[in-house]
Coordinates of N, CA and C in Angstrom, one line a residue:
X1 N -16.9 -9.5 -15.7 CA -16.4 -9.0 -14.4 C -17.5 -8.7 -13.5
X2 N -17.1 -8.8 -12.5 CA -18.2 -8.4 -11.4 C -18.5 -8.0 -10.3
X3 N -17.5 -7.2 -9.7 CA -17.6 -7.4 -8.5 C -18.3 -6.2 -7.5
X4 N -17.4 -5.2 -6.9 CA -18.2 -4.9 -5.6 C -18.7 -3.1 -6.4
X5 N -19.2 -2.6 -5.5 CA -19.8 -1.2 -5.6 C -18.4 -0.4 -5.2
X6 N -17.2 -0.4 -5.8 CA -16.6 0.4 -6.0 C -16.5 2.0 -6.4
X7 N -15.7 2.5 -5.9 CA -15.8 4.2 -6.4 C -15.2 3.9 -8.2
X8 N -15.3 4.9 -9.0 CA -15.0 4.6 -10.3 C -13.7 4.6 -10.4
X9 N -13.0 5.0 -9.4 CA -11.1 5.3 -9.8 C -10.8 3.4 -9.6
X10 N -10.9 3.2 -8.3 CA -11.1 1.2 -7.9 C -10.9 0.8 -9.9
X11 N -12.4 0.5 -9.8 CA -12.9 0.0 -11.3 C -11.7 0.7 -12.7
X12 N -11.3 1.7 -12.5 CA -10.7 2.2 -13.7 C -9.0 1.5 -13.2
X13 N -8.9 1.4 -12.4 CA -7.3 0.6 -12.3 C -7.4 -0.5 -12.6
X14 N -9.0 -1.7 -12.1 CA -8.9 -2.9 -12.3 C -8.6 -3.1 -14.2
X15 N -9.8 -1.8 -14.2 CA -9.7 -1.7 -16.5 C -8.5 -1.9 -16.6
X16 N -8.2 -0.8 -16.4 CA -6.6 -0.3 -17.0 C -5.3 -1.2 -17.0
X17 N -5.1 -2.6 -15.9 CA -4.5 -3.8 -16.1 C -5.0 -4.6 -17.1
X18 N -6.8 -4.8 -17.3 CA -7.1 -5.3 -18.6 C -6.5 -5.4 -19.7
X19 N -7.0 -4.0 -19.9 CA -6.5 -3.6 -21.1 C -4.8 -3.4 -21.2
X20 N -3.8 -3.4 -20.2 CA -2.5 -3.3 -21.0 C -2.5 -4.5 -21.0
X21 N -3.2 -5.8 -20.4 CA -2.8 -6.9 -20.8 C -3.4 -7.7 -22.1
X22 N -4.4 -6.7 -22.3 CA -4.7 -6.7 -24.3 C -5.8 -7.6 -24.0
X23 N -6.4 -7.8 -23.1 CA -7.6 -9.5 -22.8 C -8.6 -9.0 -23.1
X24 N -9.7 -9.5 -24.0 CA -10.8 -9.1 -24.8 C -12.1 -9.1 -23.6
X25 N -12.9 -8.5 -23.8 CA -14.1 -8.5 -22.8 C -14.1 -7.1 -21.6
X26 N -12.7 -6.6 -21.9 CA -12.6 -5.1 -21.3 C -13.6 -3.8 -21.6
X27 N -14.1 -4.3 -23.2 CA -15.8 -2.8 -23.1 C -16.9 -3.7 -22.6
X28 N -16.6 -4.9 -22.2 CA -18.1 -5.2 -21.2 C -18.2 -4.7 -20.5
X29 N -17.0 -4.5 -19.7 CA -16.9 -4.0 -18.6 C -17.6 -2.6 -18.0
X30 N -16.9 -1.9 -19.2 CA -17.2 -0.4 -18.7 C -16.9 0.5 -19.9
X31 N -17.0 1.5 -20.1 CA -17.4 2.6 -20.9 C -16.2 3.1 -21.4
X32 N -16.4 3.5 -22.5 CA -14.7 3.5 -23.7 C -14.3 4.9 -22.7
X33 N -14.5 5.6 -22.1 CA -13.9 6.6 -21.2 C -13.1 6.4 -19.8
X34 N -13.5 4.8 -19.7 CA -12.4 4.3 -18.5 C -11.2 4.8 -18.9
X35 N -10.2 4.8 -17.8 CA -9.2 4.7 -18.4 C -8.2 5.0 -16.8
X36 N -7.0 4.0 -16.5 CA -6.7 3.7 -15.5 C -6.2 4.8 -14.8
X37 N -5.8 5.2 -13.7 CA -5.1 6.5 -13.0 C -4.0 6.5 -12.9
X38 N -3.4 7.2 -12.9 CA -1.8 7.5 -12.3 C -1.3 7.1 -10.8
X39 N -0.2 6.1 -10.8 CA 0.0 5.6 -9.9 C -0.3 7.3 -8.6
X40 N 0.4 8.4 -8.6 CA 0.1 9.1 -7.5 C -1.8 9.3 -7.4
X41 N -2.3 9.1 -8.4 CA -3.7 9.2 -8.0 C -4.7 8.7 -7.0
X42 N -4.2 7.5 -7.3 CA -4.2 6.2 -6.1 C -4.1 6.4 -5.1
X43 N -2.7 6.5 -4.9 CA -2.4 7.3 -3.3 C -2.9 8.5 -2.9
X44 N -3.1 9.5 -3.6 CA -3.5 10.6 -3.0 C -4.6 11.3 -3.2
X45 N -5.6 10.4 -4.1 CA -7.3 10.8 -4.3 C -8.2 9.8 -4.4
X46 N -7.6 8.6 -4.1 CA -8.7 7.3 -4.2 C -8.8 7.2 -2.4
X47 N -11.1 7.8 -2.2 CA -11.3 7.5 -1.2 C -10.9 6.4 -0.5
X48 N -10.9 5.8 0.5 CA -11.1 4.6 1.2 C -9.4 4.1 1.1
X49 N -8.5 4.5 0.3 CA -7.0 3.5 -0.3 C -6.3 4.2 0.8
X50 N -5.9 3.3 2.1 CA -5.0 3.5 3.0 C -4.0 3.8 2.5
X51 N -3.2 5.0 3.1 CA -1.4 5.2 2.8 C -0.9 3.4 3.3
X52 N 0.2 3.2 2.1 CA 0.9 2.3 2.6 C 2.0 2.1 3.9
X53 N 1.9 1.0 4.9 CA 2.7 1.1 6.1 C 4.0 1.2 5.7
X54 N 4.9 1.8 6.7 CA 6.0 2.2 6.5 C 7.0 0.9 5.7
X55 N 7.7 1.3 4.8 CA 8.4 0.5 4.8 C 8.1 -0.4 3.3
X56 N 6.6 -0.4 2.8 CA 6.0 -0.5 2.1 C 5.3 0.0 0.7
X57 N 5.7 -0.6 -0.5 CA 5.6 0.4 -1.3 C 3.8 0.3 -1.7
X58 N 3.7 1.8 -1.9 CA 2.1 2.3 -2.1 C 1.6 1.5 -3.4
X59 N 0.3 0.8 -2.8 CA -0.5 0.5 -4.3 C -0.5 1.0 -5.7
X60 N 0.2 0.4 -6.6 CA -0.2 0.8 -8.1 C -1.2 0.4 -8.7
X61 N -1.7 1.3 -9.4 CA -3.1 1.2 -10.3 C -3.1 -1.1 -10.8
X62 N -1.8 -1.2 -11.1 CA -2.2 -2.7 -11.1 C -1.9 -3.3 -10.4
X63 N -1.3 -2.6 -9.2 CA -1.6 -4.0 -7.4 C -2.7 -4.0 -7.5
X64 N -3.9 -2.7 -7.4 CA -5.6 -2.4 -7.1 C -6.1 -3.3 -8.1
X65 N -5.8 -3.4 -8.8 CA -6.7 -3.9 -10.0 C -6.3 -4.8 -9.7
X66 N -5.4 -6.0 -10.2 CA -5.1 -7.6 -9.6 C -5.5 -7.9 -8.5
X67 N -5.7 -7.3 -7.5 CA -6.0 -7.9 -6.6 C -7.8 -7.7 -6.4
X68 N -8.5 -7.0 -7.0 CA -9.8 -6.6 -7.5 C -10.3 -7.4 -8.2
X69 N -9.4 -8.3 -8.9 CA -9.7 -9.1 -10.2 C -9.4 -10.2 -9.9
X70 N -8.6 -10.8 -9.4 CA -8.3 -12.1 -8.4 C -9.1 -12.3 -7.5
X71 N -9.5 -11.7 -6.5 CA -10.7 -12.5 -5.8 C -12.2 -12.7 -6.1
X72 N -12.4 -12.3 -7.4 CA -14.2 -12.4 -7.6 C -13.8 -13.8 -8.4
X73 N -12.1 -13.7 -9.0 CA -11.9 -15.1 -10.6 C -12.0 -16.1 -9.4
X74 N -11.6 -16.2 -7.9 CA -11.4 -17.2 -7.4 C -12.7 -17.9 -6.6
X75 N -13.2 -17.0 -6.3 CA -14.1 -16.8 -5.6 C -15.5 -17.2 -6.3
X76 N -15.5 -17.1 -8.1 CA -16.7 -17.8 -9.1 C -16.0 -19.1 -9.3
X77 N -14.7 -19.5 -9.1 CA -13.9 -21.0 -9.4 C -14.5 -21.5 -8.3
X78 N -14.4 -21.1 -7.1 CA -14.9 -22.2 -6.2 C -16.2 -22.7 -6.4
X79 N -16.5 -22.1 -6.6 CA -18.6 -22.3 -6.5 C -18.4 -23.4 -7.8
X80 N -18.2 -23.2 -8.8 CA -18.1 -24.6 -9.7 C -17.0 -25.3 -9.3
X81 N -15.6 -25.5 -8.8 CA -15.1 -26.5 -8.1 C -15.6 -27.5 -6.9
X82 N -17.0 -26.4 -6.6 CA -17.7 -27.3 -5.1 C -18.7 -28.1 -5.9
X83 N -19.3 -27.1 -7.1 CA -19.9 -28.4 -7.7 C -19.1 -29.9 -8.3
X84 N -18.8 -29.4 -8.9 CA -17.6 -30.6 -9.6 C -17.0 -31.6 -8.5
X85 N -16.7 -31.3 -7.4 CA -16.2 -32.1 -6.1 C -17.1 -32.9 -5.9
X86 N -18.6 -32.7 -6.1 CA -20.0 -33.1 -5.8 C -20.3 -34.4 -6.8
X87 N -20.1 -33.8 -7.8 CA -21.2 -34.3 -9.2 C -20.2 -34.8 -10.1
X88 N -19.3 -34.5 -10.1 CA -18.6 -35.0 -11.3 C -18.7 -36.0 -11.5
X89 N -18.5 -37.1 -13.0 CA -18.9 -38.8 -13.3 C -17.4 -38.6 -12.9
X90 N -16.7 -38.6 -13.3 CA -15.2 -39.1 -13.2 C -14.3 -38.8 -12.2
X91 N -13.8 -40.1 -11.1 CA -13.4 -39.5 -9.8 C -11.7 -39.3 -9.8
X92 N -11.4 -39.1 -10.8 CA -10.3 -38.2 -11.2 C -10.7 -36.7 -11.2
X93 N -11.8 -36.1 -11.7 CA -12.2 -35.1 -12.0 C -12.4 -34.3 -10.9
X94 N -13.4 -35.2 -10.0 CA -14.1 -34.7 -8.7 C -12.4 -34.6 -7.9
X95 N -11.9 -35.7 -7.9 CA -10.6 -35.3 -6.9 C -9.6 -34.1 -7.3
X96 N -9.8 -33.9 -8.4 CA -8.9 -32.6 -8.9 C -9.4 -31.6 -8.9
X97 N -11.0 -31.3 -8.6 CA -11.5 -30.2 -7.9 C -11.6 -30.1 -6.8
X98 N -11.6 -31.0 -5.8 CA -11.7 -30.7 -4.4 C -10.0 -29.8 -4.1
X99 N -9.1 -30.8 -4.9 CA -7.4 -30.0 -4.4 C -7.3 -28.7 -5.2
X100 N -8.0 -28.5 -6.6 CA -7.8 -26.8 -6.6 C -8.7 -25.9 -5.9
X101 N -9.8 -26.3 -5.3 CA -11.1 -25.3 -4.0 C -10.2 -25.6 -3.3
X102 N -9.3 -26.6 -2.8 CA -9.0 -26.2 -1.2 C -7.4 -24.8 -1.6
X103 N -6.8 -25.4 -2.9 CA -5.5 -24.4 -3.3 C -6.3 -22.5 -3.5
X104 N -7.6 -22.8 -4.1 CA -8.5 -21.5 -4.1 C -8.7 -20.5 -2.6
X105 N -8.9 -21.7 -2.2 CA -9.2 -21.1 -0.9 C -8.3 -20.7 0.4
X106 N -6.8 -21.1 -0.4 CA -6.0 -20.9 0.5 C -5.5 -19.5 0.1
X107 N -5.7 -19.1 -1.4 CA -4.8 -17.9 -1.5 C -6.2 -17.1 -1.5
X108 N -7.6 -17.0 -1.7 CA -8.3 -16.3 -0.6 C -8.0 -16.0 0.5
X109 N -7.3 -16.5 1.3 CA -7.0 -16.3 2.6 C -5.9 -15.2 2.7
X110 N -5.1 -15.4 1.3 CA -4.3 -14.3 1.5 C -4.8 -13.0 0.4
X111 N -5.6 -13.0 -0.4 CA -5.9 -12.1 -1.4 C -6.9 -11.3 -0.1
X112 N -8.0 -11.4 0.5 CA -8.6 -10.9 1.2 C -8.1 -9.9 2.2
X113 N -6.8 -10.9 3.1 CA -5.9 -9.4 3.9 C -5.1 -8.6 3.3
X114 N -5.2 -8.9 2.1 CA -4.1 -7.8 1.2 C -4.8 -6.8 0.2
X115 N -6.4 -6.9 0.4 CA -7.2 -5.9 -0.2 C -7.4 -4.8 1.7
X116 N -7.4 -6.1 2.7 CA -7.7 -5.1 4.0 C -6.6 -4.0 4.2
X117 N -5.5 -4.7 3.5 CA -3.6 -3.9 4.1 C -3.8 -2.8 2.9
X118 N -4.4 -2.7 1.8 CA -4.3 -1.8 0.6 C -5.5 -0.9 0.5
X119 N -6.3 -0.6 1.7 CA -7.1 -0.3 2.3 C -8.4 0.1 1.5
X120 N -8.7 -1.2 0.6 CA -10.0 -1.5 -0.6 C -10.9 -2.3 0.4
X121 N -12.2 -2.2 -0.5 CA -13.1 -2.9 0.5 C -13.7 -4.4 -0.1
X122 N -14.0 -5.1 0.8 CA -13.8 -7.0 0.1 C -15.3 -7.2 -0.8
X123 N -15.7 -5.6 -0.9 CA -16.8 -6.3 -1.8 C -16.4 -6.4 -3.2
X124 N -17.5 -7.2 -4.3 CA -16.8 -7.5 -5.2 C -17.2 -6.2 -6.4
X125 N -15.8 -5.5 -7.1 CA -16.2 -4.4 -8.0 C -16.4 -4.5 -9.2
X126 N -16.6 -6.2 -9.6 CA -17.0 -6.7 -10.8 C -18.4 -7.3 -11.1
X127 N -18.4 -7.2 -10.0 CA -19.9 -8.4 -9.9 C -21.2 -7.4 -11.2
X128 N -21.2 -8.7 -11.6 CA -22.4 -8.1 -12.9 C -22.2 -8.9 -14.7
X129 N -20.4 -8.2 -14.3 CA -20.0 -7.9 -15.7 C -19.0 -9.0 -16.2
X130 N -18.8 -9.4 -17.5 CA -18.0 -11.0 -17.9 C -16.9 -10.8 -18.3
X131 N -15.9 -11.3 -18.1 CA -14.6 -10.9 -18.4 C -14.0 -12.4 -18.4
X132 N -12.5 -12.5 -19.7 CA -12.4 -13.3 -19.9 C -12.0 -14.5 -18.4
X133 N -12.0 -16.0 -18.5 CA -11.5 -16.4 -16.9 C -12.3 -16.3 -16.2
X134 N -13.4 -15.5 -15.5 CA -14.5 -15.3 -14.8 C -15.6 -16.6 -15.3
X135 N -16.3 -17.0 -14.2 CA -16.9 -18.4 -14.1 C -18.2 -17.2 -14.0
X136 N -19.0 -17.6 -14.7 CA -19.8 -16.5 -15.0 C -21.5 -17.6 -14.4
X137 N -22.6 -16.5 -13.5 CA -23.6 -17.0 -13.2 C -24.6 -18.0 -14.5
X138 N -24.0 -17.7 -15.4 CA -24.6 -18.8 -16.6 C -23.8 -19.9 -16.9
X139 N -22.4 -20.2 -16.2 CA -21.8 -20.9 -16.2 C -22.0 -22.3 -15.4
X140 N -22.4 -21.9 -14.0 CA -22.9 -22.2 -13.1 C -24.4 -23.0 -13.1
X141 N -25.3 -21.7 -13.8 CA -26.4 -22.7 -13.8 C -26.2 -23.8 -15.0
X142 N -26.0 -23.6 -16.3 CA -25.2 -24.7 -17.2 C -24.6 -25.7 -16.4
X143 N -24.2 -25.8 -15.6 CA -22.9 -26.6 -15.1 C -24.2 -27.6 -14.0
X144 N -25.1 -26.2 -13.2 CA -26.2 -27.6 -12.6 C -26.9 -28.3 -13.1
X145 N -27.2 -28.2 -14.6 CA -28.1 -28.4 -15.2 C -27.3 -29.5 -15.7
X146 N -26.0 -29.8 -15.9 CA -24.9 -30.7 -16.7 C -25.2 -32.2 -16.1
X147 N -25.1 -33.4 -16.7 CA -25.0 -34.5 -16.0 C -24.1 -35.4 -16.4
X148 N -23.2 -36.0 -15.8 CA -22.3 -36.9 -16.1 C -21.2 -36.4 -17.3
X149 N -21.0 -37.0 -18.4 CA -19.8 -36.7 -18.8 C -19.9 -35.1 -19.2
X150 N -20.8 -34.9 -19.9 CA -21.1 -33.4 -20.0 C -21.1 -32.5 -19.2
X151 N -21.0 -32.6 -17.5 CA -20.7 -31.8 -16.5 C -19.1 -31.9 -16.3
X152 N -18.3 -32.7 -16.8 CA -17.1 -33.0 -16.7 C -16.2 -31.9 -17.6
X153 N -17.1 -32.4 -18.8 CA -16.6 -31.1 -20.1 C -16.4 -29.7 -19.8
X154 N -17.7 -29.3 -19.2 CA -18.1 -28.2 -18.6 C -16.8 -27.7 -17.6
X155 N -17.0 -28.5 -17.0 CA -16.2 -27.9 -15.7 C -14.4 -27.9 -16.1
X156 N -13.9 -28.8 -17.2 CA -12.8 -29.0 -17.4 C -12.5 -27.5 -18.6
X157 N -13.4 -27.4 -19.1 CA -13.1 -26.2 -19.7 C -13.1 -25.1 -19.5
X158 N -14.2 -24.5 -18.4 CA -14.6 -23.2 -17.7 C -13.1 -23.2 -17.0
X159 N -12.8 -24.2 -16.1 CA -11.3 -24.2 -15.1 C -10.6 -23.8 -16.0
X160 N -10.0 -24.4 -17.1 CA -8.8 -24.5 -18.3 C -8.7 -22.6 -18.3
X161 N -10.1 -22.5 -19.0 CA -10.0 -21.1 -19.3 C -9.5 -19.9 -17.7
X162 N -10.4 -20.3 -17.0 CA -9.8 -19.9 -15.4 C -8.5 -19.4 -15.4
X163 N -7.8 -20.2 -15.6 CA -6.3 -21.3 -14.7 C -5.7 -20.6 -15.7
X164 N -6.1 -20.5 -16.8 CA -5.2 -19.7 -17.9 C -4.9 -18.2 -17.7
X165 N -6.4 -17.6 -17.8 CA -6.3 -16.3 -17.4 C -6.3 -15.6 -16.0
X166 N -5.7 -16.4 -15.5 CA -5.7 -16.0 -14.0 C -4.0 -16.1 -13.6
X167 N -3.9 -16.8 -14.1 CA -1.9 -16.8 -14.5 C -1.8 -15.6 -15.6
X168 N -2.1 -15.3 -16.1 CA -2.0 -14.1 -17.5 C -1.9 -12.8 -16.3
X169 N -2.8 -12.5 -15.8 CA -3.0 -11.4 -15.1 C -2.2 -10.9 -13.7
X170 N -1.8 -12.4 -13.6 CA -0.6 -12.2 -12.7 C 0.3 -12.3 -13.2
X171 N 0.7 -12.6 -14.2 CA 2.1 -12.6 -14.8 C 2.4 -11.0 -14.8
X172 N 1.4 -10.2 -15.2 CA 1.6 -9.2 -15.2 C 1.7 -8.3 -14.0
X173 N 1.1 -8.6 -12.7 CA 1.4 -8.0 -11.0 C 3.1 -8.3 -11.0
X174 N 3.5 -9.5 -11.9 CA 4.8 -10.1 -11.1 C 5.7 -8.6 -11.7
X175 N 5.5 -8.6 -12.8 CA 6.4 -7.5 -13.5 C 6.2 -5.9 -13.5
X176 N 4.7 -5.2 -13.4 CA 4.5 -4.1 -13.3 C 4.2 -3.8 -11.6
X177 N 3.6 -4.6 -10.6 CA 3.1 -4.4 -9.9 C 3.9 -3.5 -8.9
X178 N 3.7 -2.9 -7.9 CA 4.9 -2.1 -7.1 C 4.7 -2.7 -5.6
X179 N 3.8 -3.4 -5.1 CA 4.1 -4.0 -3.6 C 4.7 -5.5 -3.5
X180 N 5.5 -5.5 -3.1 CA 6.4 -7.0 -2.9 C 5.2 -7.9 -2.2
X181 N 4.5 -8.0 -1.5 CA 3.4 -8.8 -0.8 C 2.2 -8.8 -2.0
X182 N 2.3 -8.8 -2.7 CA 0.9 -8.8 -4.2 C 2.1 -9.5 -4.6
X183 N 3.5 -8.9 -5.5 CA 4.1 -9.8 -6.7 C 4.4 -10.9 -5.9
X184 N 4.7 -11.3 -4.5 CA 4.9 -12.4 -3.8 C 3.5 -13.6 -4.1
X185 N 2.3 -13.0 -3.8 CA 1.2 -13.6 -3.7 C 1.2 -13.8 -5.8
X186 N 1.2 -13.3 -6.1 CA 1.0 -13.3 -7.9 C 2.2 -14.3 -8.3
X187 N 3.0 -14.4 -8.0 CA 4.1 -15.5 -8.0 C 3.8 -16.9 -7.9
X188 N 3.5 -16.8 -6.6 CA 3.1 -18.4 -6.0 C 1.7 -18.9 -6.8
X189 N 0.7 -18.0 -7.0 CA -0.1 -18.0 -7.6 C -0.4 -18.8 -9.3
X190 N 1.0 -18.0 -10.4 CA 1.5 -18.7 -11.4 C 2.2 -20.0 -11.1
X191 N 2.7 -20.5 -10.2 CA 3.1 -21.7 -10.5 C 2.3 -22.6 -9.4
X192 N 1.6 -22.4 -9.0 CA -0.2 -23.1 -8.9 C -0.7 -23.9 -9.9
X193 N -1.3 -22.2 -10.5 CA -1.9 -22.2 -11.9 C -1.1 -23.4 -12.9
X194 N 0.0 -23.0 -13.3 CA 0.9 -24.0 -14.3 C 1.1 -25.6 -13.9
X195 N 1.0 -25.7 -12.8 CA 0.8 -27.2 -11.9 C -0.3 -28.3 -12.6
X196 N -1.3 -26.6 -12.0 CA -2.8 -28.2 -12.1 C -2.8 -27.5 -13.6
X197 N -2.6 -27.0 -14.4 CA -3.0 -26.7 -15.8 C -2.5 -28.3 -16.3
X198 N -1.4 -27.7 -16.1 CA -0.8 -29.7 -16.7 C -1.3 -30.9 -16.4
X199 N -2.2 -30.8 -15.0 CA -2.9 -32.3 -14.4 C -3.9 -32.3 -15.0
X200 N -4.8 -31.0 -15.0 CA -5.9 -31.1 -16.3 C -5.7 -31.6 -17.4
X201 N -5.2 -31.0 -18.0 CA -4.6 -32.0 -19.0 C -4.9 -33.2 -19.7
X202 N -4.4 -33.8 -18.4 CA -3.9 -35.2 -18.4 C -5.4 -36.1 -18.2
X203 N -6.1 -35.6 -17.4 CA -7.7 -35.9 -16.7 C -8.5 -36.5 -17.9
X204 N -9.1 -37.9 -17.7 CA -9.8 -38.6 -18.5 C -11.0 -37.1 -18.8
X205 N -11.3 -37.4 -20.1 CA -12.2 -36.3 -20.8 C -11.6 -35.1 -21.3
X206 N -10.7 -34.7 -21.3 CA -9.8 -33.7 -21.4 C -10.0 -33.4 -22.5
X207 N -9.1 -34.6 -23.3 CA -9.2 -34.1 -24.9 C -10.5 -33.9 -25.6
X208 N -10.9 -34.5 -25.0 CA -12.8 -34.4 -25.9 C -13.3 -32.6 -25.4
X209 N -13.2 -32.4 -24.3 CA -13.7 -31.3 -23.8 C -12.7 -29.9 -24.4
X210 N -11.8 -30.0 -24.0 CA -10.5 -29.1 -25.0 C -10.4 -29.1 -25.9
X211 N -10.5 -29.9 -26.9 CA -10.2 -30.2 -28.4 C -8.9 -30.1 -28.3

């Protein structure tokens, strides 16, 4: 995980979806005393967390946290999808990363005003730390360092893992979350994810790099 210089209540809602979603890499994160807050906490002692607009239901400890945790997973996918668009040997490969960075970068567009509307700040509250799904800065340099079919492997697996845990974590906004505009965005988001999971798949190298 890794993202911004968050206050510790932020950080303990993003934990606290971790962990009810059982995903291993949750004590890298942070210290066995995390432990997530009460939806009223949120609203009424986390600095910086705008009241919700009328009409609108108030951030739950797993709106804060999914949406805390969604933009840094999409946001480390692009940076190896721009590589992969570049470098890949296989121009099935490269064309299947250019269409998930541009699909990346569209629901950036919407994860970003919905940290502004939930009134969190767009730095990242993970940055540092590894958590499952997260394209991690050693991923990256691995991945420049990769050449031809072995940057293919690379990149087909880091994504796999991605695309997986990035649907997991929204499966869970869709069912616990409390703002209709997150479970909406976490929605469209899983059947994204389930799209290109299956076109990967199918992508020359696949089986060799997946097993």
């Amino acid at each position: 995980m890794r993202p911004m210089d968050l206050r510790p209540l932020h950080r303990a809602a993003a934990l606290g979806l971790l962990a009810a979603l059982g995903l291993g890499g949750v004590a890298d994160c942070s210290s066995a005393t995390d432990s997530a807050p009460r939806t009223a906490e949120v609203r009424e002692s986390a600095p910086g967390v705008s009241p919700a607009p009328s009409g609108t239901a108030p951030a739950t400890p797993t709106d804060v946290g999914w949406v805390q945790l969604m933009t840094p997973m999409n946001q480390q996918a692009v940076k190896l999808l721009t590589l992969a668009a570049e470098r890949a040997a296989e121009p099935r490969v490269r064309a299947f990363a250019v269409r998930l960075r541009t699909g990346h970068e569209a629901e950036l567009n919407r994860l970003r005003p919905l940290l502004t509307r939930m009134g969190l700040p767009l730095t990242d509250v993970h940055a540092g730390h590894d958590m499952p799904g997260m394209v991690t800065e050693q991923d990256l340099e691995a991945a420049h360092a990769a050449e031809g079919p072995a940057l293919d492997r690379l990149v087909l697996a880091r994504i796999r893992d991605h695309l997986r845990q990035s649907a997991q974590v929204s499966r869970s906004e869709i069912t616990a979350g409390g703002r209709a505009d997150a479970r909406e965005l976490a929605r469209a988001l899983v059947t994204a994810r389930e799209g290109f999971l299956a076109e990967l798949e199918r992508l020359p190298g696949a089986v060799r790099a997946l097993g």
